[in-house]
Amino acid sequence: MTSKNIRFDIRSRLCLALAVAFVLASGMVRAQSLGAYADLHDFAGTVTNANGASGSDGANPYSRVTFDSAGNVYGTASAGGAYQSGMVWEITGSGAYKDLHDFGGTLTNAGGASGPDGSNPTAGVTFDSSGNMYGTAEYGGPNSGGSTGGMVWEITASGTYKDLHDFGGTATNAGGSSGPDGSYPYAGVTFDRAGNMYGSTSSGGPNATGSNQGGMLWEITTSGAYVDLHDFGGTVTNAKGTTGPDGSGPTGVTFDGAGNMYGTAYGGGGIYDSTNKLYDYGMVWEIKTSGTYVDLHDFGGTVTNANGTTGPDGNGPSGVAFDSAGNMYGTAYFGGGVYDSFNRNNDFGMVWEITQSGAYKDLHDFGGNVTNANGTNGPDGTEPYEGVTLDNAGNIYGTAEFGGGIYDAASKGYDFGMVWEIPASGTYLDLHDFGGTVTNANGTSGPDGNDSTAAVTVDGAGNIYGTTNLGGPNDLTNGGAGIVWKIAPAVAVFGAGLQMISLPYAYPGISLDTLFGYSGVKLAVWDQANDAYALTPTPPANEIDLGQAYWVRFPQAVGVGTAGTPAPANVPFDIPLQAGWNMVGDPFTTAVPVSSLTFNSGTETFTQATTSATPLIGRTVWTYNAQAKAYVAATSLNPDVGYWVFAYSATDMDISQE
């Protein structure tokens, strides 16, 4: 067969593949690009407390998790522990769970006298470059009482616990005069490049009066000096340029690459709430390196919603995060463009962006209908509590405290919450719906966690971690216990539409529906003997095997969440080729150059280049470009991609791992 005839023949295979795609599409339900979900720890059991005695585990974790340089996982629980006032916990790389500190006892306070420890931490922990751990306790400390209290703490790398600052006393306020310090540090701490520590208190300060909860931004310098940087609840120039109310109730601090400081205030801001007759929608703020305070956006107005129509903005924002281009992202707990017909308001929440140029965008409005994690159409999450997280690829992740696809028979609603993603491509995904049945951390089947109020954390391998403050097998009738969870990254992610795929794993005995996460999966493999495609369930289109390529038409982006059986390492992988066209794949998790492929005629071994002058295989290895809907020549075999190889006669193709 001439090269011209080979090229004509492969084009005919494409025509056949496109025709087969209509068959492959039948009965499909859209899937998700997510990996395996795991329950890592169930709170409110019995553990060895930090004092060495057996006692109550923590409960109700509100915080995101944090990793140290060795990959151990840390966080806090707002309740439970030895004194029923919360605790700091660790899950080691080997999976061992440790209680590092129990709040609510007695210690040497920041002033030097013996007194009450902090209590009820709601924020996660932060490490400095030396491995010391820092955080806040929202309540407690020597100034606790009425509407004051809270503290900043440290656990040194050697394990010593310290009280660094007690809120609720008297401080030199940002205006220079002596006045009330902030109270209730709901958010955690952040470091600048010089090692100075920053945070916020959700109330207190000189402007806290009545419905104005005030709050402030604070700094503890490397020398230990405490500084009040800004007092919320006063009067500022709002984002629209007029004088009006500042925000109140700040929710943490974030720095950009230039050292400017940013955050949100949950209430206050320049937009008037005519229903409650006050300014309580919240805002985004910045403190420039020069010290200038700026109101960047006031929530509660009218915007272009994510669906393109004009409607209500979000309100009640929490936290900011930046992508590599300097665009800022966050969530609003209430508001947004989806109407709640039951409560007769728009209070489901939303995801927002402020671009580097200052443009404000509504990226997603919660509370509508989406494709849930199980592949069926159902309710979206609602009320995203604590901001967003971005991975290195620019994908945005978060949680919603309520809503999601699992029905709560007790409350007769969908209110367990969920994990969501907005990929860099912009398509919103429901990654996991809380409240179902899972394999708990102890290995038995039981209730999943629910009501996640924490932002997620993504590690370098793409695993997503988080907590729920309720649910799990130890859920308490008086408020719940909660869990630590993990979603592993997908082994492979395929785009929507007709794809020629392979996988670097074999999955014997695993159904295609289970592997790809939706019902009605259909594969097609070219059958040389019958000069036609074999379709699922006809072998070899009945399961995924090493070295084999498949046609499949995906309804939308689809992920394979689990690894199967890999090819033996450092051993050439043999693929028997039949005379004619063969669909093949890379059996390894790394790319293999086409030039390294070898072919055995039975008497001699050839490389791909030398067979060009020998009637053994075709001159070119081809792959299908889904975007161009055309075949292109391949210079390497890549994992997850399928290829065509033409053999003039039966031969063996050997693939060696580089």
XYZ file of C-alpha atoms in Angstrom:
658
model
C 0.000 0.000 0.000
C 1.424 3.391 -0.945
C 1.710 6.335 1.466
C -1.049 8.063 -0.473
C -3.348 5.085 0.025
C -2.419 4.899 3.707
C -3.362 8.556 4.151
C -6.645 8.037 2.307
C -7.295 4.957 4.423
C -6.760 6.777 7.731
C -9.131 9.536 6.608
C -11.747 6.874 6.046
C -11.146 5.686 9.611
C -11.901 9.233 10.775
C -15.160 9.267 8.822
C -16.071 5.932 10.386
C -15.123 7.245 13.836
C -17.319 10.315 13.414
C -20.187 8.076 12.374
C -19.565 5.776 15.342
C -19.639 8.832 17.619
C -23.397 9.085 17.160
C -23.686 5.537 18.485
C -21.261 6.242 21.324
C -23.307 9.253 22.436
C -26.476 7.319 23.192
C -27.619 7.092 26.809
C -24.915 9.344 28.232
C -25.207 11.340 31.440
C -22.572 14.030 32.058
C -19.744 13.181 34.466
C -17.278 15.118 36.565
C -13.505 15.503 36.394
C -12.772 14.503 39.975
C -10.800 11.888 41.819
C -11.435 9.625 44.765
C -13.019 11.106 47.917
C -11.652 10.026 51.307
C -12.596 10.659 54.945
C -9.242 11.181 56.715
C -10.430 11.798 60.288
C -13.689 11.816 62.206
C -13.847 14.292 65.103
C -15.377 13.969 68.622
C -14.227 10.461 69.324
C -11.764 9.596 72.081
C -8.072 10.444 71.636
C -4.915 11.003 73.611
C -5.087 14.693 74.502
C -2.083 16.994 74.483
C -1.616 16.392 78.232
C -1.121 12.665 77.594
C -4.443 11.519 79.072
C -7.264 9.879 77.179
C -10.107 12.289 76.546
C -12.421 13.975 74.113
C -11.290 14.746 70.582
C -12.008 18.127 69.091
C -15.254 18.913 67.311
C -16.681 21.417 64.845
C -13.620 22.353 62.751
C -14.309 25.638 60.961
C -10.818 26.064 59.563
C -9.039 25.182 56.361
C -6.095 22.797 56.672
C -2.412 23.736 56.394
C 0.675 21.702 55.427
C 4.158 21.937 56.841
C 7.247 21.434 54.685
C 7.192 17.678 55.411
C 3.594 17.271 54.194
C 1.921 16.822 57.575
C -1.613 18.279 57.808
C -2.691 20.710 60.546
C -5.826 22.512 61.632
C -8.020 23.504 64.546
C -11.330 22.390 65.992
C -13.508 25.105 67.535
C -14.986 22.851 70.216
C -14.204 19.644 72.058
C -10.774 18.735 73.352
C -9.700 18.204 76.925
C -11.426 21.396 78.155
C -14.277 21.429 75.614
C -12.921 24.709 74.227
C -11.275 23.542 71.034
C -7.834 22.268 70.056
C -5.011 22.152 67.497
C -4.559 18.881 65.617
C -2.117 17.211 63.234
C -2.388 14.303 60.791
C 1.108 13.053 60.014
C 2.261 11.859 56.614
C 1.746 8.281 57.850
C -1.851 9.077 58.836
C -1.388 9.277 62.616
C -3.672 11.788 64.343
C -2.315 13.985 67.172
C -3.800 16.498 69.612
C -1.149 19.247 69.815
C -2.881 21.694 72.185
C -6.166 21.896 74.057
C -7.598 25.391 74.547
C -9.415 26.563 77.663
C -6.803 25.821 80.302
C -4.525 28.137 82.269
C -1.211 29.589 81.066
C 1.078 32.580 81.253
C -0.710 35.294 79.298
C 1.004 37.817 77.037
C 1.156 40.286 79.934
C 3.232 37.841 82.006
C 0.610 36.855 84.592
C -1.078 33.493 84.916
C -4.569 33.484 83.425
C -7.044 31.847 81.093
C -5.979 30.482 77.724
C -7.871 31.374 74.574
C -10.819 29.283 73.442
C -12.796 28.280 70.386
C -10.345 28.766 67.481
C -12.149 29.210 64.174
C -9.176 29.883 61.879
C -6.478 27.536 60.635
C -2.782 27.652 61.413
C 0.155 29.371 59.676
C 3.861 28.436 59.722
C 6.820 30.775 59.577
C 10.058 29.921 57.770
C 11.475 28.339 60.947
C 8.585 25.908 61.383
C 6.876 27.717 64.241
C 3.086 27.530 64.121
C 0.736 30.457 64.720
C -2.983 31.045 64.980
C -5.792 32.778 66.811
C -8.454 31.836 69.322
C -11.671 33.761 68.748
C -12.644 33.877 72.418
C -11.036 33.521 75.808
C -7.892 35.102 77.200
C -7.621 37.367 80.240
C -9.808 40.110 78.724
C -12.686 37.816 77.823
C -16.116 38.924 78.896
C -19.103 40.686 77.444
C -18.084 41.675 73.943
C -14.312 41.361 74.251
C -11.678 38.689 74.128
C -9.569 36.387 71.985
C -5.828 36.000 71.522
C -2.907 35.220 69.189
C -0.906 32.080 69.981
C 2.251 30.296 68.880
C 3.464 26.711 69.107
C 7.218 26.777 68.570
C 9.018 24.207 66.432
C 10.085 22.550 69.699
C 6.444 22.302 70.860
C 6.214 25.153 73.389
C 2.852 26.946 73.479
C 2.855 30.765 73.904
C 0.274 33.552 74.258
C 1.516 36.380 71.994
C -1.310 38.925 72.389
C -4.574 39.160 74.299
C -7.359 41.102 72.584
C -10.040 43.153 74.285
C -7.801 45.447 76.297
C -6.592 48.974 75.554
C -4.293 49.842 72.642
C -2.988 52.807 70.708
C -5.510 52.935 67.905
C -4.690 53.662 64.255
C -5.601 57.319 64.797
C -2.877 57.641 67.426
C -5.011 57.903 70.560
C -5.512 55.331 73.281
C -8.714 53.332 72.962
C -10.262 49.892 72.889
C -8.328 47.113 71.181
C -10.052 44.814 68.732
C -11.813 41.633 69.828
C -12.799 38.261 68.428
C -10.104 37.364 65.870
C -12.211 35.098 63.696
C -9.566 34.965 60.927
C -6.054 33.573 61.170
C -2.641 35.182 60.713
C -0.548 36.098 57.650
C 3.149 36.975 57.315
C 4.795 39.492 55.023
C 8.188 38.839 53.437
C 9.990 40.472 56.354
C 8.351 38.133 58.888
C 5.886 40.601 60.401
C 2.552 39.014 61.366
C -0.863 40.406 60.404
C -4.495 39.651 61.078
C -7.894 41.125 61.843
C -10.518 41.129 64.557
C -14.160 40.899 63.571
C -15.270 43.433 66.187
C -13.961 45.942 68.681
C -11.772 48.961 68.110
C -12.764 52.601 68.692
C -15.632 52.632 66.150
C -17.608 49.635 67.434
C -21.010 50.895 68.555
C -24.465 49.343 68.334
C -25.061 47.786 64.921
C -21.563 48.816 63.810
C -19.389 45.931 64.944
C -16.217 47.764 63.960
C -13.164 45.560 63.946
C -9.562 46.329 63.092
C -6.368 45.229 61.334
C -3.382 44.446 63.518
C 0.313 43.719 63.142
C 2.859 42.097 65.434
C 6.304 43.143 64.207
C 9.359 40.881 64.214
C 10.434 42.673 67.397
C 7.120 41.797 69.071
C 5.492 45.249 68.976
C 1.703 45.243 68.553
C 0.285 47.832 66.089
C -3.295 48.828 65.224
C -3.134 49.444 61.443
C -6.744 50.360 60.676
C -9.989 50.676 62.604
C -13.115 49.696 60.686
C -16.521 51.256 61.120
C -15.518 54.861 60.465
C -16.010 57.064 57.403
C -14.039 56.677 54.157
C -14.201 57.473 50.468
C -16.265 54.622 49.099
C -15.599 52.811 45.820
C -18.004 55.095 43.934
C -16.001 58.166 45.036
C -18.329 59.651 47.658
C -17.833 59.842 51.402
C -19.643 57.107 53.298
C -19.372 54.273 55.817
C -16.292 52.072 55.952
C -16.681 48.316 56.146
C -17.025 46.477 59.436
C -16.234 42.952 60.527
C -13.021 42.277 58.537
C -12.346 38.670 57.579
C -8.564 38.338 57.276
C -5.535 39.687 55.418
C -3.878 38.750 52.094
C -0.825 40.269 50.369
C -0.203 40.620 46.652
C 3.243 40.213 45.124
C 4.034 43.915 45.562
C 3.310 43.910 49.295
C -0.091 45.632 49.160
C -2.552 44.297 51.744
C -6.105 43.217 50.859
C -9.184 41.766 52.462
C -12.931 41.972 52.849
C -15.251 43.330 55.502
C -18.360 41.238 56.050
C -20.591 44.236 56.836
C -20.635 47.979 56.390
C -19.573 49.580 53.125
C -21.120 52.262 50.963
C -24.393 50.626 49.837
C -27.485 51.177 51.984
C -29.698 48.243 52.964
C -33.206 49.734 52.858
C -34.736 46.596 54.396
C -32.613 46.587 57.541
C -32.073 50.361 57.375
C -28.289 50.288 57.711
C -25.099 49.797 55.705
C -24.359 46.096 56.092
C -23.519 44.541 52.716
C -19.737 44.522 53.047
C -16.810 45.621 50.888
C -13.315 44.845 49.542
C -10.459 46.955 50.883
C -6.768 47.561 50.202
C -3.955 49.138 52.209
C -1.201 50.134 49.833
C 2.481 49.872 50.751
C 2.322 53.642 51.216
C -0.275 53.134 53.956
C -3.215 54.534 51.974
C -6.531 52.782 52.676
C -8.813 52.206 49.637
C -12.377 50.939 49.301
C -12.181 48.806 46.110
C -15.766 47.547 45.904
C -18.983 47.933 47.876
C -21.307 44.929 47.766
C -25.098 45.016 47.673
C -25.633 47.025 44.508
C -26.694 45.985 41.020
C -24.304 44.163 38.660
C -24.258 41.986 35.576
C -24.810 38.530 37.006
C -23.046 35.399 35.782
C -25.938 34.607 33.402
C -25.486 37.951 31.636
C -28.563 39.705 33.015
C -28.675 42.654 35.403
C -29.396 41.697 38.988
C -28.316 41.920 42.625
C -24.674 41.785 43.618
C -23.533 39.519 46.409
C -23.156 40.614 50.010
C -21.394 39.319 53.097
C -17.969 38.678 51.487
C -15.206 36.608 53.045
C -11.530 36.560 52.055
C -9.589 37.202 48.857
C -7.141 35.188 46.736
C -5.005 36.112 43.729
C -4.117 34.296 40.524
C -0.686 34.582 38.897
C -1.873 37.497 36.733
C -2.903 39.577 39.751
C -6.675 39.126 39.418
C -8.490 38.937 42.768
C -11.220 36.427 43.681
C -13.593 35.780 46.548
C -17.082 34.754 47.587
C -20.120 36.473 49.054
C -22.228 34.453 51.478
C -25.503 36.122 50.495
C -26.913 37.897 47.468
C -26.260 36.991 43.866
C -28.441 36.518 40.846
C -30.517 33.454 41.814
C -33.870 34.148 43.483
C -34.891 32.129 46.556
C -38.632 31.687 46.087
C -39.046 30.164 49.558
C -37.458 33.053 51.478
C -38.332 35.587 48.770
C -34.865 37.059 48.446
C -31.575 36.648 46.596
C -29.467 35.176 49.357
C -27.713 32.108 47.935
C -24.318 33.751 47.455
C -21.870 34.075 44.567
C -18.230 34.010 43.377
C -16.697 37.313 42.271
C -13.563 38.624 40.590
C -11.853 42.010 40.465
C -9.499 42.036 37.503
C -6.082 43.630 37.605
C -7.567 46.579 35.731
C -10.251 46.998 38.414
C -13.268 45.516 36.594
C -15.727 43.666 38.863
C -17.270 40.388 37.620
C -19.865 37.953 38.910
C -18.395 34.519 38.026
C -21.067 32.242 39.482
C -24.366 32.607 41.303
C -25.197 29.804 43.710
C -28.634 28.315 44.296
C -29.606 27.246 40.790
C -29.643 23.786 39.221
C -26.390 22.064 38.213
C -25.104 18.633 37.359
C -24.313 17.195 40.761
C -21.271 15.051 41.505
C -23.279 11.862 40.892
C -24.001 12.981 37.313
C -27.678 13.854 37.752
C -29.302 17.269 37.589
C -30.014 18.760 40.996
C -29.573 21.714 43.352
C -26.371 23.732 43.438
C -24.707 24.623 46.707
C -25.652 27.782 48.598
C -23.953 30.169 51.045
C -20.211 29.838 50.347
C -18.695 30.650 53.728
C -14.974 31.266 53.420
C -13.484 32.425 50.144
C -11.696 30.589 47.355
C -8.447 28.740 46.649
C -6.595 28.671 43.323
C -4.220 25.950 42.136
C -1.168 26.496 39.947
C -3.228 26.021 36.783
C -5.654 28.819 37.699
C -8.570 26.554 38.650
C -10.746 28.026 41.435
C -12.056 25.863 44.292
C -14.336 26.376 47.246
C -17.146 24.990 49.357
C -20.771 25.878 49.933
C -22.097 25.434 53.456
C -25.584 24.382 52.361
C -27.351 23.094 49.275
C -25.858 20.398 47.072
C -27.248 17.183 45.658
C -27.933 15.094 48.805
C -31.412 15.315 50.327
C -31.720 15.815 54.087
C -34.798 13.892 55.146
C -34.737 15.445 58.637
C -34.942 19.040 57.442
C -36.732 18.094 54.218
C -34.316 20.056 52.083
C -30.944 19.987 50.369
C -28.689 21.537 52.988
C -25.585 19.382 53.498
C -23.260 21.470 51.326
C -20.750 20.623 48.615
C -17.308 21.211 47.064
C -17.157 23.132 43.786
C -14.653 24.096 41.111
C -14.528 26.747 38.417
C -11.848 25.429 36.051
C -9.672 27.853 34.127
C -11.921 26.988 31.156
C -14.829 28.573 33.075
C -17.198 25.582 33.347
C -18.606 25.236 36.891
C -18.347 21.754 38.448
C -19.856 20.105 41.524
C -16.946 17.963 42.783
C -18.587 16.412 45.839
C -21.921 16.574 47.635
C -21.725 16.131 51.405
C -24.249 14.249 53.519
C -24.210 10.857 51.845
C -22.667 7.561 52.929
C -18.897 7.056 52.664
C -16.132 4.888 54.025
C -15.251 6.648 57.258
C -11.728 7.041 58.568
C -12.101 3.866 60.671
C -12.755 1.821 57.508
C -16.470 1.199 58.033
C -19.349 2.567 56.015
C -21.062 5.532 57.642
C -22.269 9.128 57.321
C -20.217 11.682 55.415
C -19.486 15.089 56.876
C -21.701 18.081 56.127
C -21.789 21.877 56.394
C -18.307 22.843 55.248
C -17.488 26.390 56.332
C -13.787 26.228 55.441
C -11.966 27.107 52.259
C -10.083 24.224 50.671
C -6.337 23.626 50.458
C -4.660 22.176 47.351
C -1.286 20.453 47.725
C 1.459 20.259 45.110
C 0.115 16.970 43.761
C -3.350 18.437 43.147
C -5.071 16.783 46.113
C -7.861 18.922 47.601
C -8.302 18.952 51.399
C -10.913 20.441 53.675
C -13.071 20.036 56.751
C -16.748 19.928 57.600
C -17.920 21.277 60.940
C -20.773 18.767 61.228
C -21.452 15.170 60.330
C -19.322 12.048 60.311
C -19.927 8.911 62.377
C -19.479 10.743 65.693
C -21.974 13.482 64.888
C -23.429 14.889 68.099
C -27.081 15.735 68.512
C -26.148 19.053 70.119
C -24.126 20.464 67.258
C -22.170 17.879 65.324
C -18.593 16.673 65.185
C -17.200 17.034 61.654
C -14.470 15.400 59.566
C -11.269 16.036 57.578
C -11.650 15.053 53.924
C -9.569 14.733 50.776
C -10.345 14.595 47.054
C -7.490 13.090 45.048
C -6.800 14.515 41.573
C -8.091 12.710 38.556
C -5.630 10.249 36.988
C -6.649 11.669 33.621
C -9.050 14.359 32.442
C -10.583 14.297 28.962
C -12.384 17.103 27.222
C -15.920 16.990 25.881
C -16.637 15.493 22.479
C -15.064 12.799 20.357
C -11.706 11.698 21.767
C -9.151 9.036 20.867
C -7.849 8.015 24.296
C -5.717 5.522 26.145
C -4.790 5.135 29.808
C -1.457 4.103 31.337
C -3.253 1.592 33.546
C -5.264 -1.590 33.121
C -8.621 -1.871 34.873
C -9.580 -5.564 34.816
C -13.029 -6.213 36.213
C -13.887 -2.506 36.625
C -16.941 -1.402 34.683
C -16.599 1.482 32.267
C -19.434 3.349 34.001
C -17.592 3.114 37.334
C -14.263 4.121 35.824
C -15.508 7.198 33.955
C -18.204 8.135 36.457
C -21.358 8.135 34.321
C -23.852 5.648 32.940
C -23.874 4.337 29.411
C -20.159 4.614 28.529
C -19.487 3.306 25.002
C -16.045 2.620 23.532
C -15.045 1.738 19.978
C -11.925 -0.180 18.878
C -10.930 -0.919 15.290
C -11.313 -4.634 14.437
C -9.034 -5.449 11.482
C -10.490 -8.920 11.000
C -13.991 -7.601 10.344
C -12.905 -4.247 8.877
C -15.235 -2.493 11.326
C -15.340 -1.023 14.825
C -16.018 -3.245 17.815
C -18.388 -1.450 20.208
C -18.955 -1.914 23.941
C -19.601 -4.568 25.284
C -17.735 -6.489 22.514
C -14.055 -7.137 23.421
C -11.674 -5.336 23.407
C -14.116 -2.422 23.833
C -15.443 -3.901 27.081
C -12.660 -2.688 29.404
C -9.592 -0.450 29.526
C -6.270 -2.238 28.991
C -2.636 -1.198 28.689
C -1.351 -0.235 25.243
C -4.826 -0.074 23.682
C -6.474 3.067 22.298
C -10.216 3.717 22.205
C -12.673 6.077 20.612
C -15.165 7.618 23.029
C -17.490 10.594 22.853
C -17.599 12.374 26.217
C -20.648 14.494 27.063
C -18.445 17.003 28.938
C -15.072 17.087 30.687
C -14.628 13.658 32.287
C -12.034 12.503 34.787
C -10.710 9.085 35.747
C -10.319 9.252 39.489
C -8.382 6.099 40.330
C -5.179 4.481 39.141
C -5.374 0.907 37.927
C -2.692 -1.718 37.324
C 0.424 -0.111 35.821
C 2.830 -1.618 33.333
C 5.914 -3.232 34.887
C 8.602 -0.607 35.397
C 11.838 -0.689 33.383
C 10.585 -3.517 31.187
C 9.802 -3.042 27.445
C 6.074 -3.308 26.807
C 5.116 -5.428 23.794
C 2.079 -4.586 21.645
C 1.218 -7.154 18.932
C 0.279 -5.357 15.690
C -2.014 -6.916 13.105
C -1.670 -6.243 9.415
C -3.426 -2.941 8.740
C -4.320 -0.101 11.082
C -3.852 -0.577 14.843
C -5.115 1.615 17.685
C -2.363 1.837 20.318
C -1.554 3.838 23.446
C 1.360 4.681 25.715
C 1.361 2.068 28.518
C 3.523 4.282 30.764
C 2.810 7.466 32.735
C 5.590 9.315 30.906
C 5.905 10.271 27.236
C 7.835 7.971 24.875
C 9.495 9.357 21.693
C 8.284 7.724 18.486
C 11.913 7.464 17.430
C 12.557 5.053 20.333
C 9.885 2.552 19.268
C 11.204 -0.790 18.012
C 9.504 -3.330 15.755
C 10.221 -7.031 15.462
C 9.667 -8.708 12.089
C 10.409 -12.132 13.501
C 13.938 -12.181 12.180
C 15.101 -8.588 12.679
C 14.401 -5.620 14.949
C 13.877 -2.192 13.416
C 13.372 1.302 14.757
C 10.541 3.460 13.501
C 12.994 5.387 11.300
C 14.626 2.360 9.670
C 11.285 0.735 8.845
C 10.616 3.640 6.459
C 12.848 1.844 3.968
C 11.531 -1.573 4.924
C 7.936 -2.773 4.323
C 7.184 -3.234 8.022
C 5.144 -0.251 9.283
C 3.894 3.035 7.882
C 6.104 6.084 7.824
C 4.015 8.084 10.353
C 2.340 7.529 13.722
C -0.926 9.470 13.791
C -3.098 10.901 16.555
C -6.434 12.687 16.533
C -6.621 16.399 17.357
C -10.059 16.898 18.909
C -9.987 20.683 18.543
C -9.085 20.588 14.842
C -11.126 17.397 14.266
C -8.282 16.060 12.155
C -5.352 13.661 12.343
C -1.849 15.001 13.001
C 1.551 13.320 12.945
C 2.937 12.404 16.363
C 6.555 12.674 17.466
C 5.928 11.023 20.825
C 3.412 8.752 22.519
C 1.844 10.548 25.482
C -0.183 9.063 28.355
C -3.973 9.319 27.931
C -3.742 9.794 24.128
C -4.574 7.237 21.442
C -2.608 6.643 18.228
C -2.871 4.893 14.850
C 0.024 2.709 13.661
C -0.091 0.983 10.248
C 1.606 -2.421 9.890
C 2.216 -4.002 6.459
C 2.244 -7.394 8.131
C 1.808 -8.776 11.634
C 4.632 -7.595 13.879
C 5.404 -6.643 17.468
C 5.911 -3.064 18.650
C 8.072 -2.651 21.763
C 7.766 0.486 23.918
C 10.484 1.225 26.457
C 10.155 3.691 29.311
C 12.678 6.505 29.046
